[in-house]
Tab-separated table of C-alpha atoms and ligand atoms in Angstrom:
chain	number	residue	atom	x	y	z
A	818	MET	CA	-29.434	-20.546	32.884
A	819	LYS	CA	-30.805	-19.769	29.505
A	820	ASN	CA	-33.921	-18.210	31.118
A	821	GLN	CA	-31.741	-15.806	33.236
A	822	ILE	CA	-29.852	-14.766	30.243
A	823	GLU	CA	-33.100	-13.898	28.415
A	824	ASN	CA	-34.217	-11.960	31.512
A	825	HIS	CA	-31.133	-10.009	31.878
A	826	LYS	CA	-30.438	-9.481	28.170
A	827	LYS	CA	-31.111	-5.895	28.151
A	828	GLU	CA	-29.000	-5.176	31.338
A	829	TYR	CA	-26.127	-7.161	29.538
A	830	ILE	CA	-26.353	-5.209	26.458
A	831	ASP	CA	-26.770	-1.898	28.192
A	832	GLN	CA	-23.471	-2.618	30.029
A	833	LEU	CA	-21.665	-3.686	26.970
A	834	ILE	CA	-22.683	-0.500	25.248
A	835	GLU	CA	-21.294	1.540	28.258
A	836	LEU	CA	-17.958	-0.412	27.818
A	837	LEU	CA	-18.051	0.347	23.927
A	838	LYS	CA	-18.406	4.072	24.426
A	839	ILE	CA	-14.960	4.395	25.941
A	840	PRO	CA	-12.316	4.885	22.978
A	841	SER	CA	-9.631	2.658	24.230
A	842	ILE	CA	-7.336	3.011	21.211
A	843	SER	CA	-4.006	1.427	22.410
A	844	ALA	CA	-2.089	2.571	19.174
A	845	ASP	CA	-2.795	6.199	19.858
A	846	PRO	CA	-1.064	8.085	22.645
A	847	LYS	CA	-3.972	10.663	22.560
A	848	TYR	CA	-6.362	7.961	24.059
A	849	LYS	CA	-4.014	6.875	26.849
A	850	GLN	CA	-6.472	8.225	29.563
A	851	ASP	CA	-9.461	6.570	27.838
A	852	VAL	CA	-7.419	3.177	27.711
A	853	LYS	CA	-7.037	3.641	31.519
A	854	LYS	CA	-10.419	4.497	32.158
A	855	THR	CA	-11.463	1.232	30.334
A	856	ALA	CA	-9.068	-0.735	32.502
A	857	HIS	CA	-10.892	0.713	35.608
A	858	TRP	CA	-14.315	-0.054	34.098
A	859	ILE	CA	-13.247	-3.646	33.867
A	860	GLU	CA	-11.983	-3.438	37.474
A	861	LYS	CA	-15.377	-2.450	38.563
A	862	ALA	CA	-17.092	-5.067	36.463
A	863	LEU	CA	-15.065	-7.778	38.093
A	864	ILE	CA	-15.544	-6.472	41.708
A	865	ASP	CA	-19.273	-6.182	40.824
A	866	ILE	CA	-19.649	-9.937	39.818
A	867	GLY	CA	-17.779	-10.861	43.112
A	868	CYS	CA	-14.317	-11.476	42.124
A	869	ASP	CA	-11.429	-11.055	44.627
A	870	GLN	CA	-7.969	-9.618	44.285
A	871	VAL	CA	-8.998	-7.349	41.716
A	872	GLU	CA	-6.460	-5.012	40.641
A	873	VAL	CA	-5.317	-2.660	37.816
A	874	PHE	CA	-1.573	-3.143	37.441
A	875	GLN	CA	0.559	-0.630	35.654
A	876	THR	CA	3.041	-1.633	33.163
A	877	ASP	CA	5.580	0.105	30.972
A	878	GLY	CA	2.597	0.336	28.529
A	879	HIS	CA	-1.103	0.116	29.157
A	880	PRO	CA	-2.482	-1.426	32.346
A	881	VAL	CA	-3.421	-5.110	32.800
A	882	VAL	CA	-6.510	-6.044	34.836
A	883	TYR	CA	-6.573	-9.133	37.108
A	884	GLY	CA	-9.346	-10.661	39.287
A	885	GLU	CA	-9.962	-14.230	40.437
A	886	LYS	CA	-12.699	-16.263	41.988
A	887	ILE	CA	-11.117	-19.237	43.843
A	888	ILE	CA	-13.656	-21.849	45.280
A	889	ASP	CA	-11.529	-24.717	46.131
A	890	SER	CA	-7.927	-25.361	45.858
A	891	ASN	CA	-8.654	-29.028	44.564
A	892	ALA	CA	-10.906	-27.694	41.667
A	893	PRO	CA	-9.430	-27.021	38.210
A	894	THR	CA	-8.287	-23.581	37.648
A	895	VAL	CA	-9.232	-21.609	34.412
A	896	LEU	CA	-7.397	-18.519	33.131
A	897	VAL	CA	-9.583	-16.237	31.022
A	898	TYR	CA	-7.652	-13.776	28.790
A	899	GLY	CA	-9.155	-11.080	26.702
A	900	HIS	CA	-8.284	-7.567	25.499
A	901	TYR	CA	-10.126	-4.267	26.305
A	902	ASP	CA	-8.141	-2.186	23.703
A	903	VAL	CA	-9.345	-1.634	20.293
A	904	GLN	CA	-8.137	-0.725	16.844
A	905	PRO	CA	-8.251	2.768	15.631
A	906	PRO	CA	-11.506	3.449	13.912
A	907	ASP	CA	-9.958	4.927	10.782
A	908	PRO	CA	-11.128	5.467	8.065
A	909	ILE	CA	-13.734	7.330	10.109
A	910	GLU	CA	-15.816	8.626	7.227
A	911	LEU	CA	-16.647	5.102	6.146
A	912	TRP	CA	-18.678	4.475	9.365
A	913	ASP	CA	-22.465	4.701	8.960
A	914	SER	CA	-22.524	5.671	12.702
A	915	PRO	CA	-19.968	6.983	14.938
A	916	PRO	CA	-17.470	4.131	16.186
A	917	PHE	CA	-17.844	5.049	19.761
A	918	GLU	CA	-21.587	5.813	19.855
A	919	PRO	CA	-22.744	2.070	19.677
A	920	VAL	CA	-26.049	1.406	17.999
A	921	ILE	CA	-28.185	-1.714	17.341
A	922	LYS	CA	-29.019	-2.591	13.778
A	923	GLU	CA	-30.601	-5.610	12.186
A	924	THR	CA	-28.646	-7.034	9.289
A	925	LEU	CA	-29.208	-10.056	6.912
A	926	ILE	CA	-26.550	-12.102	8.709
A	927	HIS	CA	-27.974	-10.981	12.110
A	928	PRO	CA	-31.682	-10.650	11.898
A	929	ASN	CA	-32.053	-10.165	15.778
A	930	GLY	CA	-29.668	-7.393	15.756
A	931	ALA	CA	-25.964	-6.532	16.004
A	932	ILE	CA	-24.227	-3.794	18.128
A	933	PHE	CA	-22.276	-1.537	15.723
A	934	ALA	CA	-19.062	-0.011	17.515
A	935	ARG	CA	-15.302	-0.327	17.281
A	936	GLY	CA	-14.520	-3.252	19.477
A	937	ALA	CA	-18.023	-4.782	19.662
A	938	CYS	CA	-16.538	-8.198	18.433
A	939	ASP	CA	-12.819	-7.647	18.785
A	940	ASP	CA	-12.735	-8.029	21.708
A	941	LYS	CA	-14.915	-6.107	24.236
A	942	GLY	CA	-18.019	-7.972	23.305
A	943	GLN	CA	-16.493	-11.278	23.372
A	944	MET	CA	-14.272	-10.590	26.561
A	945	PHE	CA	-17.448	-9.300	28.444
A	946	MET	CA	-19.295	-12.634	27.865
A	947	HIS	CA	-16.909	-14.195	30.065
A	948	ILE	CA	-17.459	-11.715	32.945
A	949	LYS	CA	-21.255	-12.291	32.545
A	950	ALA	CA	-20.979	-15.903	32.354
A	951	VAL	CA	-18.909	-16.091	35.589
A	952	GLU	CA	-21.425	-13.830	37.275
A	953	LEU	CA	-24.090	-16.225	36.390
A	954	LEU	CA	-22.262	-19.032	37.809
A	955	ILE	CA	-21.592	-17.331	40.971
A	956	ASN	CA	-24.928	-16.077	41.369
A	957	ASN	CA	-26.344	-19.682	40.785
A	958	ASN	CA	-23.825	-21.173	43.246
A	959	ALA	CA	-22.617	-23.305	40.219
A	960	LEU	CA	-18.990	-22.487	39.719
A	961	THR	CA	-17.121	-25.644	39.751
A	962	CYS	CA	-13.549	-24.261	38.623
A	963	ASN	CA	-11.347	-21.490	40.145
A	964	VAL	CA	-11.338	-18.619	37.628
A	965	LYS	CA	-8.667	-15.979	37.018
A	966	PHE	CA	-9.061	-13.188	34.734
A	967	ILE	CA	-6.219	-11.412	32.861
A	968	ILE	CA	-7.563	-8.560	30.636
A	969	GLU	CA	-4.890	-6.516	28.778
A	970	GLY	CA	-4.932	-3.276	26.894
A	971	GLU	CA	-2.138	-3.742	24.459
A	972	GLU	CA	-3.236	-6.712	22.354
A	973	GLU	CA	-3.784	-4.618	19.131
A	974	VAL	CA	-0.367	-3.250	19.400
A	975	GLY	CA	1.407	-6.568	19.912
A	976	SER	CA	1.194	-7.139	23.685
A	977	ASP	CA	4.517	-5.588	24.064
A	978	HIS	CA	4.471	-5.381	27.954
A	979	LEU	CA	2.331	-8.433	28.797
A	980	GLU	CA	5.195	-10.865	28.436
A	981	GLN	CA	7.061	-9.189	31.361
A	982	PHE	CA	3.734	-9.142	33.435
A	983	ILE	CA	3.219	-12.805	33.088
A	984	THR	CA	6.866	-13.550	33.826
A	985	ASP	CA	6.574	-11.338	36.982
A	986	HIS	CA	3.227	-12.981	38.027
A	987	LYS	CA	3.745	-16.621	37.108
A	988	VAL	CA	2.575	-18.050	40.436
A	989	LYS	CA	-0.533	-15.730	40.588
A	990	LEU	CA	-1.439	-16.922	36.937
A	991	LYS	CA	-0.944	-20.474	37.418
A	992	SER	CA	-3.850	-22.468	36.045
A	993	ASP	CA	-4.763	-25.692	34.222
A	994	ILE	CA	-6.086	-24.004	30.815
A	995	ILE	CA	-6.407	-20.828	29.377
A	996	ILE	CA	-9.529	-19.787	27.560
A	997	ILE	CA	-10.015	-17.035	25.112
A	998	SER	CA	-13.003	-15.598	23.145
A	999	ASP	CA	-11.300	-13.527	20.446
A	1000	THR	CA	-11.692	-15.606	17.258
A	1001	GLY	CA	-14.803	-16.713	15.358
A	1002	ILE	CA	-17.318	-19.559	14.386
A	1003	HIS	CA	-18.189	-20.614	10.962
A	1004	ASN	CA	-21.831	-19.147	11.060
A	1005	MET	CA	-24.707	-19.499	13.513
A	1006	LYS	CA	-25.700	-22.951	12.184
A	1007	ASN	CA	-22.241	-24.490	12.139
A	1008	PRO	CA	-20.020	-23.530	15.253
A	1009	ALA	CA	-16.486	-24.260	14.819
A	1010	ILE	CA	-13.622	-24.009	17.284
A	1011	THR	CA	-10.458	-22.238	16.260
A	1012	THR	CA	-7.601	-24.591	16.583
A	1013	GLY	CA	-4.762	-22.621	15.048
A	1014	LEU	CA	-3.596	-18.950	14.957
A	1015	ARG	CA	-0.872	-17.783	12.558
A	1016	GLY	CA	2.199	-16.033	13.773
A	1017	LEU	CA	3.150	-12.375	12.709
A	1018	SER	CA	6.289	-10.603	11.903
A	1019	TYR	CA	5.640	-6.826	11.391
A	1020	MET	CA	8.414	-4.660	9.646
A	1021	GLU	CA	8.874	-1.315	8.468
A	1022	VAL	CA	11.203	-0.127	5.755
A	1023	THR	CA	12.431	3.146	4.405
A	1024	VAL	CA	14.094	3.665	1.118
A	1025	THR	CA	16.330	6.905	1.033
A	1026	GLY	CA	17.576	8.400	-2.228
A	1027	PRO	CA	18.799	11.955	-2.641
A	1028	ASN	CA	19.274	13.953	0.579
A	1029	ARG	CA	16.300	16.167	-0.125
A	1030	ASP	CA	13.176	16.382	-2.058
A	1031	LEU	CA	14.036	17.378	-5.707
A	1032	HIS	CA	12.266	19.201	-8.564
A	1033	SER	CA	11.233	16.394	-10.765
A	1034	GLY	CA	11.937	18.456	-13.835
A	1035	LEU	CA	15.392	19.544	-12.727
A	1036	TYR	CA	16.532	16.095	-11.638
A	1037	GLY	CA	13.920	13.548	-13.120
A	1038	GLY	CA	15.705	10.900	-15.186
A	1039	THR	CA	18.971	11.251	-13.276
A	1040	VAL	CA	18.423	9.581	-9.805
A	1041	ALA	CA	16.825	6.472	-8.538
A	1042	ASN	CA	13.239	7.615	-7.281
A	1043	PRO	CA	12.889	6.091	-3.951
A	1044	ILE	CA	9.162	5.433	-4.515
A	1045	ASN	CA	9.920	3.565	-7.786
A	1046	THR	CA	12.732	1.743	-6.038
A	1047	LEU	CA	10.529	0.591	-3.256
A	1048	CYS	CA	7.723	-0.554	-5.357
A	1049	GLN	CA	10.322	-2.635	-7.526
A	1050	MET	CA	11.591	-4.117	-4.436
A	1051	ILE	CA	8.048	-4.999	-2.928
A	1052	ALA	CA	6.990	-6.431	-6.333
A	1053	SER	CA	10.058	-8.869	-6.251
A	1054	LEU	CA	8.964	-10.263	-2.877
A	1055	HIS	CA	6.569	-12.687	-4.735
A	1056	ASP	CA	7.237	-14.683	-7.671
A	1057	HIS	CA	4.655	-15.564	-10.441
A	1058	ASN	CA	3.349	-18.496	-8.453
A	1059	LYS	CA	2.729	-16.128	-5.468
A	1060	LYS	CA	5.322	-17.680	-3.269
A	1061	VAL	CA	7.512	-15.424	-1.037
A	1062	THR	CA	10.794	-15.128	-2.480
A	1063	ILE	CA	12.926	-14.357	0.636
A	1064	PRO	CA	15.483	-17.127	0.819
A	1065	GLY	CA	14.868	-19.534	3.733
A	1066	PHE	CA	11.322	-18.295	4.293
A	1067	TYR	CA	9.699	-21.704	3.740
A	1068	ASP	CA	12.309	-23.686	5.369
A	1069	GLN	CA	10.781	-24.213	8.798
A	1070	VAL	CA	7.059	-24.412	7.561
A	1071	GLN	CA	5.148	-27.209	9.063
A	1072	GLU	CA	3.667	-29.141	6.219
A	1073	ILE	CA	0.188	-30.487	6.478
A	1074	SER	CA	-0.566	-34.033	5.454
A	1075	GLU	CA	-2.876	-34.499	2.325
A	1076	GLU	CA	-5.412	-36.178	4.458
A	1077	GLN	CA	-5.539	-33.343	7.016
A	1078	ARG	CA	-5.881	-30.999	4.141
A	1079	ARG	CA	-8.766	-32.992	2.427
A	1080	GLY	CA	-10.520	-32.949	5.918
A	1081	MET	CA	-10.241	-29.144	6.449
A	1082	ASN	CA	-11.294	-28.318	2.918
A	1083	LYS	CA	-14.598	-30.199	3.504
A	1084	ASN	CA	-15.777	-27.295	5.673
A	1085	ALA	CA	-14.468	-24.444	3.475
A	1086	THR	CA	-16.889	-21.634	2.385
A	1087	PRO	CA	-17.672	-22.298	-1.337
A	1088	GLU	CA	-15.344	-20.116	-3.493
A	1089	GLU	CA	-18.129	-17.973	-5.081
A	1090	GLU	CA	-19.458	-17.263	-1.649
A	1091	PHE	CA	-16.148	-15.986	-0.310
A	1092	GLN	CA	-15.537	-13.814	-3.329
A	1093	LYS	CA	-18.982	-12.302	-3.155
A	1094	SER	CA	-18.661	-11.610	0.451
A	1095	ILE	CA	-15.742	-9.145	-0.258
A	1096	ASP	CA	-16.739	-8.110	-3.838
A	1097	ILE	CA	-13.766	-9.638	-5.758
A	1098	ASP	CA	-14.121	-11.576	-9.027
A	1099	ALA	CA	-10.958	-13.783	-8.329
A	1100	SER	CA	-9.185	-15.156	-5.450
A	1101	VAL	CA	-5.288	-14.673	-5.692
A	1102	GLY	CA	-2.651	-16.556	-3.720
A	1103	GLU	CA	0.010	-19.222	-3.414
A	1104	LYS	CA	-0.258	-21.794	-6.319
A	1105	GLY	CA	-1.218	-25.136	-5.166
A	1106	TYR	CA	-3.386	-24.206	-2.212
A	1107	THR	CA	-7.015	-23.461	-1.719
A	1108	THR	CA	-8.378	-20.209	-0.286
A	1109	LEU	CA	-8.809	-21.802	2.995
A	1110	GLU	CA	-5.366	-23.227	3.162
A	1111	ARG	CA	-3.866	-19.945	1.982
A	1112	LYS	CA	-5.467	-17.908	4.983
A	1113	SER	CA	-4.682	-20.754	7.578
A	1114	ILE	CA	-1.951	-23.109	7.202
A	1115	ARG	CA	0.237	-21.039	4.691
A	1116	PRO	CA	2.543	-18.155	5.678
A	1117	THR	CA	2.084	-14.947	3.624
A	1118	LEU	CA	3.523	-11.565	3.045
A	1119	ASP	CA	1.523	-8.122	2.682
A	1120	VAL	CA	2.240	-4.625	2.401
A	1121	ASN	CA	0.014	-2.939	5.056
A	1122	GLY	CA	0.816	0.656	4.128
A	1123	ILE	CA	3.006	2.553	1.836
A	1124	TRP	CA	3.700	6.294	1.746
A	1125	GLY	CA	6.013	8.884	0.498
A	1126	GLY	CA	6.252	12.008	-1.734
A	1127	TYR	CA	3.160	14.337	-2.375
A	1128	THR	CA	-0.227	12.902	-1.580
A	1129	GLY	CA	-2.082	16.182	-0.714
A	1130	GLU	CA	-4.605	18.118	-2.939
A	1131	GLY	CA	-3.577	18.694	-6.521
A	1132	ALA	CA	-0.306	18.095	-8.005
A	1133	LYS	CA	3.175	18.702	-6.949
A	1134	THR	CA	6.176	17.730	-9.115
A	1135	VAL	CA	8.732	16.250	-6.876
A	1136	ILE	CA	10.988	13.222	-6.580
A	1137	PRO	CA	11.011	12.398	-2.824
A	1138	SER	CA	13.968	11.968	-0.739
A	1139	LYS	CA	12.246	8.955	1.102
A	1140	ALA	CA	9.644	6.186	0.510
A	1141	HIS	CA	8.282	4.042	3.385
A	1142	ALA	CA	6.177	0.938	3.776
A	1143	LYS	CA	4.895	-1.248	6.509
A	1144	ILE	CA	5.089	-4.911	5.576
A	1145	SER	CA	4.015	-7.808	7.697
A	1146	MET	CA	4.203	-11.520	7.339
A	1147	ARG	CA	1.742	-14.136	8.535
A	1148	LEU	CA	3.629	-17.139	9.900
A	1149	VAL	CA	2.699	-20.851	10.697
A	1150	PRO	CA	3.867	-23.466	12.979
A	1151	ASN	CA	7.714	-23.930	13.471
A	1152	GLN	CA	8.645	-20.656	11.860
A	1153	ASN	CA	10.174	-18.340	14.399
A	1154	TRP	CA	9.102	-14.741	13.991
A	1155	GLN	CA	12.498	-13.399	15.123
A	1156	ASP	CA	14.287	-15.674	12.567
A	1157	ILE	CA	11.990	-14.566	9.924
A	1158	SER	CA	12.304	-10.898	10.783
A	1159	LYS	CA	16.114	-11.220	10.319
A	1160	LEU	CA	15.679	-13.090	7.028
A	1161	PHE	CA	13.490	-10.275	5.759
A	1162	GLU	CA	15.808	-7.725	6.840
A	1163	LYS	CA	18.938	-9.488	5.278
A	1164	HIS	CA	17.021	-10.157	2.046
A	1165	PHE	CA	15.466	-6.650	1.743
A	1166	LYS	CA	18.657	-5.001	2.227
A	1167	SER	CA	20.267	-7.261	-0.252
A	1168	ILE	CA	17.908	-6.341	-3.106
A	1169	ALA	CA	18.463	-2.469	-2.677
A	1170	PRO	CA	19.627	-1.372	-6.142
A	1171	GLU	CA	22.425	1.255	-6.550
A	1172	GLY	CA	21.541	4.735	-5.384
A	1173	ALA	CA	19.120	3.617	-2.846
A	1174	CYS	CA	19.797	3.282	0.994
A	1175	VAL	CA	17.562	0.717	2.805
A	1176	LYS	CA	16.599	0.911	6.490
A	1177	VAL	CA	14.675	-2.037	8.041
A	1178	THR	CA	13.155	-2.126	11.490
A	1179	THR	CA	10.928	-4.847	13.181
A	1180	HIS	CA	7.879	-3.741	15.016
A	1181	HIS	CA	6.388	-6.658	16.836
A	1182	GLY	CA	5.576	-10.245	16.241
A	1183	GLY	CA	4.748	-13.502	17.718
A	1184	ASP	CA	4.691	-17.228	16.752
A	1185	ALA	CA	1.830	-19.358	15.609
A	1186	TYR	CA	-0.081	-21.666	17.698
A	1187	VAL	CA	-2.037	-24.891	17.488
A	1188	THR	CA	-4.442	-25.759	20.420
A	1189	PRO	CA	-4.443	-29.252	21.860
A	1190	GLU	CA	-7.568	-31.155	20.439
A	1191	GLY	CA	-7.095	-34.042	22.737
A	1192	HIS	CA	-7.240	-31.903	25.872
A	1193	ASN	CA	-10.132	-32.221	28.375
A	1194	ALA	CA	-10.580	-28.420	27.857
A	1195	TYR	CA	-11.092	-28.973	24.205
A	1196	ARG	CA	-13.559	-31.711	24.722
A	1197	ALA	CA	-15.445	-29.578	27.214
A	1198	ALA	CA	-15.682	-26.699	24.621
A	1199	GLU	CA	-16.961	-29.169	21.993
A	1200	LYS	CA	-19.761	-30.391	24.332
A	1201	ALA	CA	-20.650	-26.956	25.309
A	1202	TYR	CA	-20.953	-25.554	21.657
A	1203	GLN	CA	-22.858	-28.808	20.688
A	1204	GLU	CA	-25.309	-28.271	23.447
A	1205	VAL	CA	-26.007	-24.579	22.763
A	1206	PHE	CA	-25.979	-24.763	18.921
A	1207	GLY	CA	-27.387	-28.322	18.424
A	1208	VAL	CA	-24.529	-29.278	16.116
A	1209	ALA	CA	-21.084	-30.594	17.004
A	1210	PRO	CA	-18.344	-27.828	16.214
A	1211	TYR	CA	-15.577	-28.734	14.044
A	1212	ALA	CA	-12.019	-27.624	14.281
A	1213	LYS	CA	-10.702	-24.861	12.042
A	1214	ARG	CA	-7.356	-23.211	11.787
A	1215	ASP	CA	-7.581	-19.291	11.618
A	1216	GLY	CA	-5.454	-16.795	9.915
A	1217	GLY	CA	-5.173	-14.131	12.485
A	1218	SER	CA	-2.766	-13.927	15.454
A	1219	ILE	CA	-2.923	-13.598	19.127
A	1220	PRO	CA	0.842	-13.102	19.983
A	1221	ILE	CA	0.524	-13.739	23.716
A	1222	VAL	CA	-0.876	-17.270	23.344
A	1223	PRO	CA	2.275	-19.033	22.490
A	1224	MET	CA	3.980	-16.893	25.177
A	1225	PHE	CA	1.545	-18.361	27.835
A	1226	GLU	CA	2.660	-21.775	26.790
A	1227	LYS	CA	6.239	-20.836	26.978
A	1228	ILE	CA	6.211	-18.919	30.321
A	1229	LEU	CA	3.446	-20.457	32.099
A	1230	GLY	CA	3.547	-23.853	30.648
A	1231	CYS	CA	-0.210	-23.523	30.076
A	1232	LYS	CA	-2.278	-24.496	26.862
A	1233	THR	CA	-5.010	-22.357	25.432
A	1234	ILE	CA	-8.449	-23.182	24.017
A	1235	LEU	CA	-9.903	-20.629	21.663
A	1236	MET	CA	-13.650	-20.349	22.269
A	1237	GLY	CA	-14.661	-17.498	19.876
A	1238	PHE	CA	-18.209	-16.459	18.718
A	1239	GLY	CA	-17.457	-13.782	16.018
A	1240	LEU	CA	-18.180	-14.010	12.414
A	1241	ASP	CA	-15.723	-13.191	9.596
A	1242	SER	CA	-18.432	-10.759	8.413
A	1243	ASP	CA	-18.328	-8.879	11.646
A	1244	ALA	CA	-15.922	-6.346	10.053
A	1245	ILE	CA	-13.331	-6.481	12.896
A	1246	HIS	CA	-10.672	-3.749	12.292
A	1247	SER	CA	-12.904	-2.361	9.627
A	1248	PRO	CA	-15.470	0.374	9.520
A	1249	ASN	CA	-18.762	-0.685	10.816
A	1250	GLU	CA	-17.475	-3.410	13.084
A	1251	HIS	CA	-20.349	-5.142	14.813
A	1252	TYR	CA	-21.134	-8.031	17.053
A	1253	GLY	CA	-24.377	-10.107	16.817
A	1254	ILE	CA	-26.735	-9.966	19.781
A	1255	ASP	CA	-27.350	-13.648	19.358
A	1256	ASN	CA	-23.469	-14.389	19.123
A	1257	PHE	CA	-23.151	-12.415	22.368
A	1258	LEU	CA	-25.923	-14.224	24.300
A	1259	LYS	CA	-25.012	-17.707	22.952
A	1260	GLY	CA	-21.495	-16.966	24.223
A	1261	ILE	CA	-22.895	-16.260	27.615
A	1262	GLU	CA	-24.681	-19.465	27.441
A	1263	THR	CA	-22.040	-21.549	26.200
A	1264	ILE	CA	-19.165	-20.552	28.505
A	1265	PRO	CA	-20.896	-21.814	31.777
A	1266	LEU	CA	-21.360	-25.202	30.151
A	1267	PHE	CA	-17.665	-25.255	29.422
A	1268	TYR	CA	-16.843	-24.869	33.077
A	1269	LYS	CA	-19.413	-27.553	33.936
A	1270	TYR	CA	-17.945	-30.112	31.491
A	1271	PHE	CA	-14.322	-29.180	31.989
A	1272	SER	CA	-14.613	-29.896	35.915
A	1273	GLU	CA	-16.399	-33.152	35.130
A	1274	LEU	CA	-13.937	-34.279	32.707
A	1275	GLU	CA	-11.106	-33.396	35.046
A	1276	LYS	CA	-12.516	-35.218	37.962
A	1277	ALA	CA	-13.137	-38.406	35.869
B	789	LIG	N1	-8.818	-11.090	17.645
B	789	LIG	C1	-7.775	-10.679	16.778
B	789	LIG	C2	-7.085	-12.003	16.201
B	789	LIG	C3	-8.013	-12.964	15.459
B	789	LIG	C4	-9.285	-12.679	14.957
B	789	LIG	C5	-7.658	-14.333	15.338
B	789	LIG	C6	-10.120	-13.496	14.210
B	789	LIG	C7	-8.414	-15.168	14.694
B	789	LIG	C8	-9.589	-14.938	14.119
B	789	LIG	C9	-6.761	-9.999	17.522
B	789	LIG	O1	-7.278	-8.906	18.153
B	789	LIG	C10	-5.702	-9.356	16.485
B	789	LIG	O2	-6.421	-8.555	15.622
B	789	LIG	N2	-4.609	-9.615	16.269
B	789	LIG	C11	-3.653	-9.049	15.353
B	789	LIG	C12	-2.168	-9.219	15.862
B	789	LIG	C13	-1.647	-7.969	16.802
B	789	LIG	C14	-0.218	-8.120	16.980
B	789	LIG	C15	-1.956	-6.698	16.095
B	789	LIG	C16	-3.764	-9.455	13.999
B	789	LIG	O3	-4.000	-10.738	13.792
B	789	LIG	O4	-3.517	-8.716	13.152
B	790	LIG	MN1	-8.805	-9.472	19.272
B	791	LIG	MN1	-7.792	-7.260	16.713
């Protein structure tokens, strides 16, 4: 199959480029038609490779695309999940080439080229590998599993309507394992399989002071300035050890044994290399934990955006009436995102000083997930990576979130294996996002082997 991938390389890349040209930005209502257009593009791609029951399902949000290839009711069934929506490209001026006009460029890390475009790695490029891999299997008459595809358009905004969709289509989606390529490997020489995702709780806060913006000369010194207040409140959310100060925040956190911690730290990126990769001269985080632990097995709190007052050209002397911030928390196993959102709200309101009115709203969230390392599907993935990369992959817990994964388990009772091929340096969610051509092609090579080994192990 490797030869066939080499022969079809250009065609695969051209198709991906076509997909990357559609600006399927789920967060921005202006792009609703483009999101829909992308769903229909995927629909056609699934039909073209020979899938059946292909359908674009409308939801109360963006559409979900479904398709399947059932070969034998006794064969194991694999559900492939991916997302065709992308993050907004802002700040657009920091892109070296337009985000929806894909270009291939060589980089130090990707000497054989990488495709630069929003969604190249997260997740169009990775999702599309699965369509091409199944196409190869069908064409070679080598498909040994039933395959179902569920490709959604709202992952980047919290998968708000997907839960309802999977609840309504439980029977249709029934499968033995879910596989997702929406995470990363360590590097091209050392593949790693992601075995953990963090949860997320995303909040927005507003502090209101006076009922209108005030002249800062006439009123300055007499009222609580909402921006000053908000900054003080936010600053108090961490203590000097960089622990989150919300009462109860750590109560449910699953502690990891010393032995497990030693094991995971063996594969850590050297500290200098980490700092150099993002141009910082010191790592900062929760006391008592390594950088790797801080970004995988520990919960965190970060401000994602803050605004208020005058931010335009020049100067304006004003005490604003309101100040706002978006604050999110990454969660780990056993923390329940709804409970954490409530703890945050209660605490944040409780620390409001006199003269400030605080409003807290919850945007979206999801729980953490740990994949089953003993599952046949995990072993099949290990064997597949080992064969393609020539080295056995190690298990690594990741810091990002895919909120639908724990939902799949809750609603469908089905486990997930994360078979990602991206790199941390691929700049997902950032300007100049890209995806290595080799990563893309190696993914297309690895996935068919997964199917082969999974059906073998399930039969044994
Ligand atoms: N693919 C990412 C998640 C990811 C990336 C996990 C790399 C592990 C390694 C996904 O598209 C994403 O960005 N998820 C969001 C959550 C969502 C609710 C906006 C996230 O993690 O911020
Ligand atoms: Mn993603
Ligand atoms: Mn993403």
